[in-house]
Every structure is written in structure tokens, then in C-alpha cells.
């Protein structure tokens, strides 16, 4: 079998057209969706992510505000800035680019963002709402994965989904979103015994490990759907995922490539959440 490629770039482009239409509708109603991004320090990768988010906002006709803070900024100063943005009417989404410098408590910072503007979906209130199936901002990468499957026409109820990785931003929430859609979910992680036994049960396998080419053909059942969340560099410095693409795509039914798989969906869902927040602000005011 040779797997069908799930093209995240095309699906993201389609979603962005829908989002752009919603931006036009909201502007006609007098609201321009606005996203504030706080960047602390000078981490190269963080700066690239932030630049891409600003670019996406501009392309969709949204308002974007970049707030740069020095590496040495105090936790109090950062919290004060977030409190101010929580009260700023033309800002509908607040994102603090992670990781933060060690002297700042990330949990405290995330909890200081109003859950109504937490478009990253990291606030415990949004996580709790997601877990209980209520209206919430869903974390962008897991949400993007669900949209990829929906757009590809892959049915979820009753499927066995195996998630490799249990981070708070990818592994744990993506398993929950599948559970919410009636999948049977298994989580694997660094302490899991006999990983291939579990991954070979997967109708849908999510790789969110952060190790280049970690998932091999031996981990995969014939015809499985493989979602590769990893963004890594191989020994040659080339971008690669967590899945050994060439050998796994010989066995899988569907597979996401890296790049142009899950990656483009993350920023797209951030834009979606910001626009959703702007629309919801209209019904609250
Ligand atoms: P993380 O480091 O927080 O978590 C990695 C997880 O992998 C851990 O839960 C750990 O238990 C598990 N793990 C490690 N070694 C393992 C092993 N030998 N067997 C089984 N499980 C093992 O990483 P993360 O933040 O979840 O990110 C994972 C990958 O996804 C990274 O490559 C990251 O760059 C990428 N990522 C991509 C996007 C995107 O937009 N595409 C977004 C977030 C993260």
C-alpha cells in the first residue's frame, strides 16, 4: 500500500478563505478581530513563529499587535501588561509565546490571561471546558489535527486512536478531542512498555514525540492513518517529523508529511480562535 498524503497546506488555505470571509462579516458589523502577541527575549525560533502569526493576521485583514519585552522583564511587568490587554476592547486574543525565561512562572502567566481571550486554549478553564465537551477555545495544534481528518473525510467514532506523547499542548488534548468524538484512545509516552504493541493497534496514530523519524514501519498497522506532529531537524539539518516517512508511507493508508502537514494548521486555528473570540464578544457586549 502507498499512503495518500494529507496535504495540510491546501487544507489550511481552504480554512483561511473561510476565516477571511468571517473577518469581512465581522468588520461590516464594526469589529476587526485583533490578536496581541507577547514575545519575551530573543529566542530565534520564537521570533519566527511570532512573525508568521503577524503575517497571517495581516493576510486575513485582522488587527495584530506585537509586544516585545526584554529577556530580563519581571514577572510582575508581564502580568501587568496581560491585565491591560485583558481590558483592551479591540484585542480579542492574547498569546504569550512560549517558552518564557526561567525566572517567569509559565503557569501563572497562562492563568492570568482572560479565558475569554485565551486563543491558544492553554488556560485551565478552557482545558476543563474542552474536557467536559463545552464551548471552549481548543488548543491550536490538536484542533488543527481534527480539522485535517474532517476535511479528508476520515471517520472517527469507534476508531482506536493511539497518541504517542503526553504534553499539555499536543498529546493530552488531542487524545481528549478524539475521545470527545467517540474514539477509543490509548496514550503512550516515554515510560510505555512495548511501544510497537500499542502503536500496531492504531487505526489512527498520532506521533507527538519530538524525536526525528522515531515511528518506523514496524510501529504501524497496514492501512492506518498517520498524523506526524513532530517538527525536528535531522542529522543533515533538514526539517523532518517524528515519522520515518518513506518506509511508513509504504504501509499506511493516509499520512501527513513534514513540512506541509500539521504545521500549517496550527496558525490557521489560532486565527480561527481569534475570529471566534471577536464574534463572541459581539454577543456579550
Ligand atoms: P514534548 O517534548 O513536550 O513531549 C514529548 C512527548 O514524547 C512526551 O510526552 C514524552 O513522554 C514522549 N516521549 C519521549 N520519548 C518517548 C519514547 N521513547 N517513547 C514514547 N514516547 C516518548 O513535545 P511536544 O511539545 O508535545 O512536541 C512534540 C513534537 O511536536 C515536537 O517535535 C514539536 O516541535 C512538535 N510540535 C509541532 C507543532 C506543530 O504546529 N506542528 C506544535 C507543537 C509541537
Short mmCIF file of C-alpha atoms and ligand atoms in Angstrom, two decimals:
data_model
loop_
_atom_site.label_atom_id
_atom_site.label_comp_id
_atom_site.label_asym_id
_atom_site.label_seq_id
_atom_site.Cartn_x
_atom_site.Cartn_y
_atom_site.Cartn_z
CA UNK A 1 0.00 0.00 0.00
CA UNK A 2 1.14 3.53 -0.68
CA UNK A 3 -0.42 6.10 1.60
CA UNK A 4 -2.50 9.03 0.46
CA UNK A 5 -0.92 12.30 1.51
CA UNK A 6 -2.98 14.57 3.74
CA UNK A 7 -1.94 17.98 2.44
CA UNK A 8 -2.10 20.36 5.40
CA UNK A 9 -1.02 23.32 3.31
CA UNK A 10 -4.05 23.02 0.99
CA UNK A 11 -6.48 22.34 3.83
CA UNK A 12 -5.10 25.32 5.78
CA UNK A 13 -5.50 27.54 2.70
CA UNK A 14 -9.14 26.45 2.35
CA UNK A 15 -9.82 27.15 6.04
CA UNK A 16 -8.14 30.55 5.79
CA UNK A 17 -10.51 31.55 3.00
CA UNK A 18 -13.44 30.73 5.27
CA UNK A 19 -11.83 32.70 8.11
CA UNK A 20 -11.23 35.69 5.81
CA UNK A 21 -14.95 35.69 4.92
CA UNK A 22 -15.85 35.75 8.60
CA UNK A 23 -13.42 38.66 9.14
CA UNK A 24 -15.24 40.62 6.41
CA UNK A 25 -18.60 39.85 8.05
CA UNK A 26 -17.35 41.00 11.45
CA UNK A 27 -15.82 44.17 10.02
CA UNK A 28 -19.20 45.00 8.49
CA UNK A 29 -20.59 44.72 12.00
CA UNK A 30 -17.90 47.12 13.24
CA UNK A 31 -15.46 44.65 14.81
CA UNK A 32 -11.98 43.91 13.49
CA UNK A 33 -10.62 40.73 15.14
CA UNK A 34 -7.41 41.61 16.99
CA UNK A 35 -4.60 39.40 18.26
CA UNK A 36 -1.90 40.55 20.69
CA UNK A 37 1.28 38.50 20.77
CA UNK A 38 3.80 38.97 23.55
CA UNK A 39 7.37 37.96 22.78
CA UNK A 40 9.82 37.89 25.69
CA UNK A 41 13.53 37.78 24.90
CA UNK A 42 15.25 36.91 21.67
CA UNK A 43 14.72 33.19 21.03
CA UNK A 44 15.22 32.74 17.29
CA UNK A 45 12.52 30.08 16.80
CA UNK A 46 10.02 32.07 18.89
CA UNK A 47 10.64 35.18 16.78
CA UNK A 48 9.99 33.18 13.59
CA UNK A 49 6.70 31.84 15.00
CA UNK A 50 5.62 35.32 16.08
CA UNK A 51 6.47 36.82 12.68
CA UNK A 52 4.39 34.10 10.97
CA UNK A 53 1.44 34.83 13.25
CA UNK A 54 1.61 38.56 12.48
CA UNK A 55 1.80 37.80 8.77
CA UNK A 56 -1.25 35.51 8.95
CA UNK A 57 -3.23 38.23 10.76
CA UNK A 58 -2.37 40.81 8.12
CA UNK A 59 -3.25 38.45 5.24
CA UNK A 60 -6.67 37.85 6.78
CA UNK A 61 -7.35 41.55 7.33
CA UNK A 62 -7.09 41.21 11.13
CA UNK A 63 -5.53 43.60 13.62
CA UNK A 64 -2.27 42.39 15.14
CA UNK A 65 -0.27 43.86 17.97
CA UNK A 66 3.25 42.65 18.73
CA UNK A 67 4.57 43.44 22.21
CA UNK A 68 8.26 42.78 22.66
CA UNK A 69 9.75 42.55 26.12
CA UNK A 70 13.36 42.22 27.23
CA UNK A 71 14.61 38.84 28.44
CA UNK A 72 15.08 40.44 31.92
CA UNK A 73 11.48 41.68 32.18
CA UNK A 74 9.99 40.94 35.60
CA UNK A 75 7.07 38.57 36.04
CA UNK A 76 5.06 41.46 37.52
CA UNK A 77 5.62 43.66 34.47
CA UNK A 78 4.48 40.86 32.18
CA UNK A 79 1.39 40.19 34.31
CA UNK A 80 0.55 43.91 34.32
CA UNK A 81 0.74 44.00 30.51
CA UNK A 82 -1.56 40.97 30.25
CA UNK A 83 -4.04 42.56 32.69
CA UNK A 84 -4.09 45.65 30.47
CA UNK A 85 -4.72 43.58 27.31
CA UNK A 86 -7.49 41.66 29.09
CA UNK A 87 -9.31 45.01 29.32
CA UNK A 88 -8.47 46.29 25.81
CA UNK A 89 -11.65 46.07 23.71
CA UNK A 90 -10.02 45.82 20.26
CA UNK A 91 -7.89 42.83 21.35
CA UNK A 92 -9.81 39.55 21.18
CA UNK A 93 -6.92 37.13 21.54
CA UNK A 94 -3.80 37.21 23.72
CA UNK A 95 -0.91 34.88 23.10
CA UNK A 96 2.27 34.73 25.13
CA UNK A 97 4.91 33.00 23.04
CA UNK A 98 6.45 30.10 24.96
CA UNK A 99 8.95 29.19 26.27
CA UNK A 100 9.43 32.05 28.74
CA UNK A 101 12.70 32.84 30.55
CA UNK A 102 13.26 30.65 33.61
CA UNK A 103 12.56 33.40 36.19
CA UNK A 104 8.95 33.67 34.96
CA UNK A 105 6.30 31.15 36.05
CA UNK A 106 4.61 29.99 32.83
CA UNK A 107 1.58 28.56 34.63
CA UNK A 108 0.94 31.84 36.43
CA UNK A 109 1.23 33.75 33.15
CA UNK A 110 -1.18 31.42 31.31
CA UNK A 111 -3.69 31.68 34.16
CA UNK A 112 -3.51 35.48 34.07
CA UNK A 113 -4.89 35.60 30.51
CA UNK A 114 -8.66 36.06 30.46
CA UNK A 115 -10.20 32.71 29.43
CA UNK A 116 -12.33 34.79 27.03
CA UNK A 117 -9.14 35.85 25.18
CA UNK A 118 -7.11 32.65 25.63
CA UNK A 119 -6.97 31.80 21.91
CA UNK A 120 -4.11 29.32 22.49
CA UNK A 121 -6.55 27.24 24.57
CA UNK A 122 -3.98 26.70 27.35
CA UNK A 123 -5.92 28.24 30.27
CA UNK A 124 -7.15 25.59 32.75
CA UNK A 125 -10.71 26.90 32.32
CA UNK A 126 -10.60 26.26 28.57
CA UNK A 127 -8.95 22.86 29.13
CA UNK A 128 -11.69 21.94 31.62
CA UNK A 129 -14.39 23.14 29.25
CA UNK A 130 -12.83 21.10 26.43
CA UNK A 131 -12.72 18.01 28.66
CA UNK A 132 -16.38 18.36 29.55
CA UNK A 133 -17.40 18.98 25.95
CA UNK A 134 -18.41 22.63 26.46
CA UNK A 135 -17.79 25.61 24.21
CA UNK A 136 -14.07 26.42 24.57
CA UNK A 137 -11.03 27.67 22.75
CA UNK A 138 -9.42 24.43 21.63
CA UNK A 139 -5.60 24.27 21.58
CA UNK A 140 -4.49 25.06 18.06
CA UNK A 141 -2.33 22.07 17.04
CA UNK A 142 -4.78 19.40 18.34
CA UNK A 143 -7.70 21.32 16.83
CA UNK A 144 -5.84 21.54 13.52
CA UNK A 145 -5.37 17.76 13.53
CA UNK A 146 -9.12 17.23 13.97
CA UNK A 147 -9.82 19.59 11.06
CA UNK A 148 -7.31 17.74 8.86
CA UNK A 149 -9.17 14.47 9.45
CA UNK A 150 -12.58 16.04 8.99
CA UNK A 151 -11.56 17.67 5.71
CA UNK A 152 -10.06 14.38 4.50
CA UNK A 153 -13.33 12.59 5.28
CA UNK A 154 -11.84 10.21 7.85
CA UNK A 155 -14.50 8.99 10.26
CA UNK A 156 -13.57 8.92 13.98
CA UNK A 157 -16.31 7.24 16.07
CA UNK A 158 -15.25 3.77 17.19
CA UNK A 159 -11.70 4.11 15.85
CA UNK A 160 -8.75 3.16 18.01
CA UNK A 161 -6.52 6.23 18.28
CA UNK A 162 -3.04 5.82 19.74
CA UNK A 163 -1.30 9.04 20.79
CA UNK A 164 2.46 8.86 21.31
CA UNK A 165 3.37 11.81 23.55
CA UNK A 166 1.53 13.33 26.52
CA UNK A 167 2.49 17.01 26.52
CA UNK A 168 -0.05 19.55 27.72
CA UNK A 169 -0.07 21.34 24.36
CA UNK A 170 -0.32 18.39 21.95
CA UNK A 171 -0.54 14.81 23.25
CA UNK A 172 -3.01 15.13 26.12
CA UNK A 173 -5.50 17.49 24.43
CA UNK A 174 -5.50 15.71 21.08
CA UNK A 175 -6.41 12.43 22.80
CA UNK A 176 -9.24 14.23 24.59
CA UNK A 177 -10.59 15.69 21.34
CA UNK A 178 -10.66 12.19 19.83
CA UNK A 179 -12.42 10.86 22.93
CA UNK A 180 -14.98 13.67 22.60
CA UNK A 181 -15.67 12.30 19.11
CA UNK A 182 -16.23 8.73 20.37
CA UNK A 183 -12.84 7.23 19.55
CA UNK A 184 -11.15 4.70 21.85
CA UNK A 185 -7.91 6.37 22.93
CA UNK A 186 -4.59 4.97 24.15
CA UNK A 187 -1.81 7.26 25.35
CA UNK A 188 1.82 6.19 25.06
CA UNK A 189 4.80 8.06 26.44
CA UNK A 190 8.44 7.76 27.43
CA UNK A 191 7.66 5.16 30.14
CA UNK A 192 5.38 2.97 27.99
CA UNK A 193 6.43 -0.67 27.77
CA UNK A 194 6.43 -2.36 24.37
CA UNK A 195 5.50 0.70 22.30
CA UNK A 196 5.12 -1.24 18.98
CA UNK A 197 2.46 -3.48 20.59
CA UNK A 198 0.31 -0.41 21.29
CA UNK A 199 1.00 1.53 18.10
CA UNK A 200 0.17 -1.55 16.00
CA UNK A 201 -3.39 -1.42 17.38
CA UNK A 202 -3.89 2.08 15.99
CA UNK A 203 -6.40 2.87 13.29
CA UNK A 204 -5.18 6.44 13.74
CA UNK A 205 -1.66 7.04 15.08
CA UNK A 206 -0.62 10.47 16.37
CA UNK A 207 3.13 10.97 16.72
CA UNK A 208 3.98 13.90 19.03
CA UNK A 209 7.35 12.88 20.42
CA UNK A 210 9.96 15.32 19.14
CA UNK A 211 12.43 12.66 18.00
CA UNK A 212 13.33 12.59 14.28
CA UNK A 213 12.00 9.53 12.40
CA UNK A 214 11.05 7.79 15.65
CA UNK A 215 7.97 5.95 14.31
CA UNK A 216 9.04 3.25 11.85
CA UNK A 217 7.14 0.81 9.63
CA UNK A 218 7.29 -1.79 12.43
CA UNK A 219 5.14 0.51 14.62
CA UNK A 220 2.34 0.79 12.08
CA UNK A 221 -0.65 -1.34 11.12
CA UNK A 222 -1.43 -1.74 7.41
CA UNK A 223 -3.77 1.00 6.22
CA UNK A 224 -3.51 3.14 9.38
CA UNK A 225 -3.89 6.93 9.36
CA UNK A 226 -0.60 8.52 10.47
CA UNK A 227 -0.51 12.07 11.81
CA UNK A 228 3.01 13.38 12.28
CA UNK A 229 3.14 16.36 14.64
CA UNK A 230 6.93 16.45 15.01
CA UNK A 231 8.98 19.39 13.81
CA UNK A 232 12.60 18.33 14.07
CA UNK A 233 15.92 18.68 12.28
CA UNK A 234 17.66 15.50 11.15
CA UNK A 235 21.45 14.97 11.23
CA UNK A 236 21.77 16.83 7.93
CA UNK A 237 19.89 19.81 9.41
CA UNK A 238 16.83 19.14 7.25
CA UNK A 239 13.30 19.60 8.61
CA UNK A 240 11.68 16.26 9.43
CA UNK A 241 8.88 14.82 11.50
CA UNK A 242 8.65 12.08 14.13
CA UNK A 243 7.71 9.52 11.47
CA UNK A 244 10.11 7.80 9.07
CA UNK A 245 8.05 9.00 6.14
CA UNK A 246 9.37 6.81 3.29
CA UNK A 247 9.02 3.43 4.99
CA UNK A 248 5.79 4.26 6.87
CA UNK A 249 4.04 5.63 3.78
CA UNK A 250 4.52 2.20 2.14
CA UNK A 251 2.31 0.69 4.83
CA UNK A 252 -0.11 3.43 5.93
CA UNK A 253 -3.45 4.38 4.37
CA UNK A 254 -3.02 8.12 4.94
CA UNK A 255 -0.08 10.16 6.17
CA UNK A 256 0.73 13.81 6.88
CA UNK A 257 4.10 15.00 5.53
CA UNK A 258 6.54 17.32 7.30
CA UNK A 259 6.54 20.11 6.25
CA UNK A 260 3.06 20.86 4.80
CA UNK A 261 1.17 18.59 7.17
CA UNK A 262 0.09 19.54 10.69
CA UNK A 263 2.29 22.68 10.83
CA UNK A 264 0.19 25.00 8.61
CA UNK A 265 -2.94 24.08 10.61
CA UNK A 266 -1.62 25.42 13.92
CA UNK A 267 -1.52 29.11 12.94
CA UNK A 268 -4.74 28.68 10.97
CA UNK A 269 -6.60 27.51 14.07
CA UNK A 270 -5.08 30.38 16.07
CA UNK A 271 -6.62 32.76 13.54
CA UNK A 272 -9.88 30.81 13.74
CA UNK A 273 -9.95 31.10 17.54
CA UNK A 274 -9.24 34.84 17.43
CA UNK A 275 -12.07 35.42 14.98
CA UNK A 276 -14.37 33.22 17.10
CA UNK A 277 -13.46 35.34 20.12
CA UNK A 278 -14.27 38.54 18.22
CA UNK A 279 -17.64 37.11 17.14
CA UNK A 280 -18.44 36.03 20.70
CA UNK A 281 -17.53 39.49 22.02
CA UNK A 282 -20.40 40.87 19.93
CA UNK A 283 -22.96 38.72 21.69
CA UNK A 284 -21.56 39.67 25.13
CA UNK A 285 -21.37 43.44 24.70
P1 LIG B 1 7.28 17.38 24.50
O1 LIG B 1 8.76 17.27 24.49
O2 LIG B 1 6.61 18.29 25.46
O3 LIG B 1 6.64 15.93 24.68
C1 LIG B 1 7.16 14.82 24.02
C2 LIG B 1 6.42 13.60 24.48
O4 LIG B 1 7.02 12.46 23.87
C3 LIG B 1 6.48 13.38 25.99
O5 LIG B 1 5.17 13.30 26.49
C4 LIG B 1 7.22 12.05 26.17
O6 LIG B 1 6.64 11.23 27.16
C5 LIG B 1 7.07 11.41 24.80
N1 LIG B 1 8.24 10.57 24.51
C6 LIG B 1 9.54 10.92 24.57
N2 LIG B 1 10.32 9.85 24.29
C7 LIG B 1 9.49 8.82 24.04
C8 LIG B 1 9.68 7.46 23.73
N3 LIG B 1 10.91 6.95 23.60
N4 LIG B 1 8.60 6.68 23.54
C9 LIG B 1 7.35 7.18 23.67
N5 LIG B 1 7.11 8.48 23.97
C10 LIG B 1 8.16 9.28 24.17
O7 LIG B 1 6.90 17.75 22.99
P2 LIG B 1 5.63 18.48 22.34
O8 LIG B 1 5.64 19.91 22.72
O9 LIG B 1 4.39 17.66 22.54
O10 LIG B 1 6.06 18.39 20.80
C11 LIG B 1 6.25 17.16 20.16
C12 LIG B 1 6.74 17.43 18.75
O11 LIG B 1 5.73 18.16 18.07
C13 LIG B 1 7.99 18.29 18.67
O12 LIG B 1 8.76 17.87 17.54
C14 LIG B 1 7.46 19.68 18.44
O13 LIG B 1 8.39 20.51 17.75
C15 LIG B 1 6.27 19.37 17.57
N6 LIG B 1 5.20 20.38 17.61
C16 LIG B 1 4.67 20.71 16.43
C17 LIG B 1 3.63 21.62 16.38
C18 LIG B 1 3.04 21.97 15.05
O14 LIG B 1 2.44 23.02 14.91
N7 LIG B 1 3.16 21.11 14.06
C19 LIG B 1 3.14 22.19 17.55
C20 LIG B 1 3.68 21.78 18.77
C21 LIG B 1 4.72 20.87 18.79
#
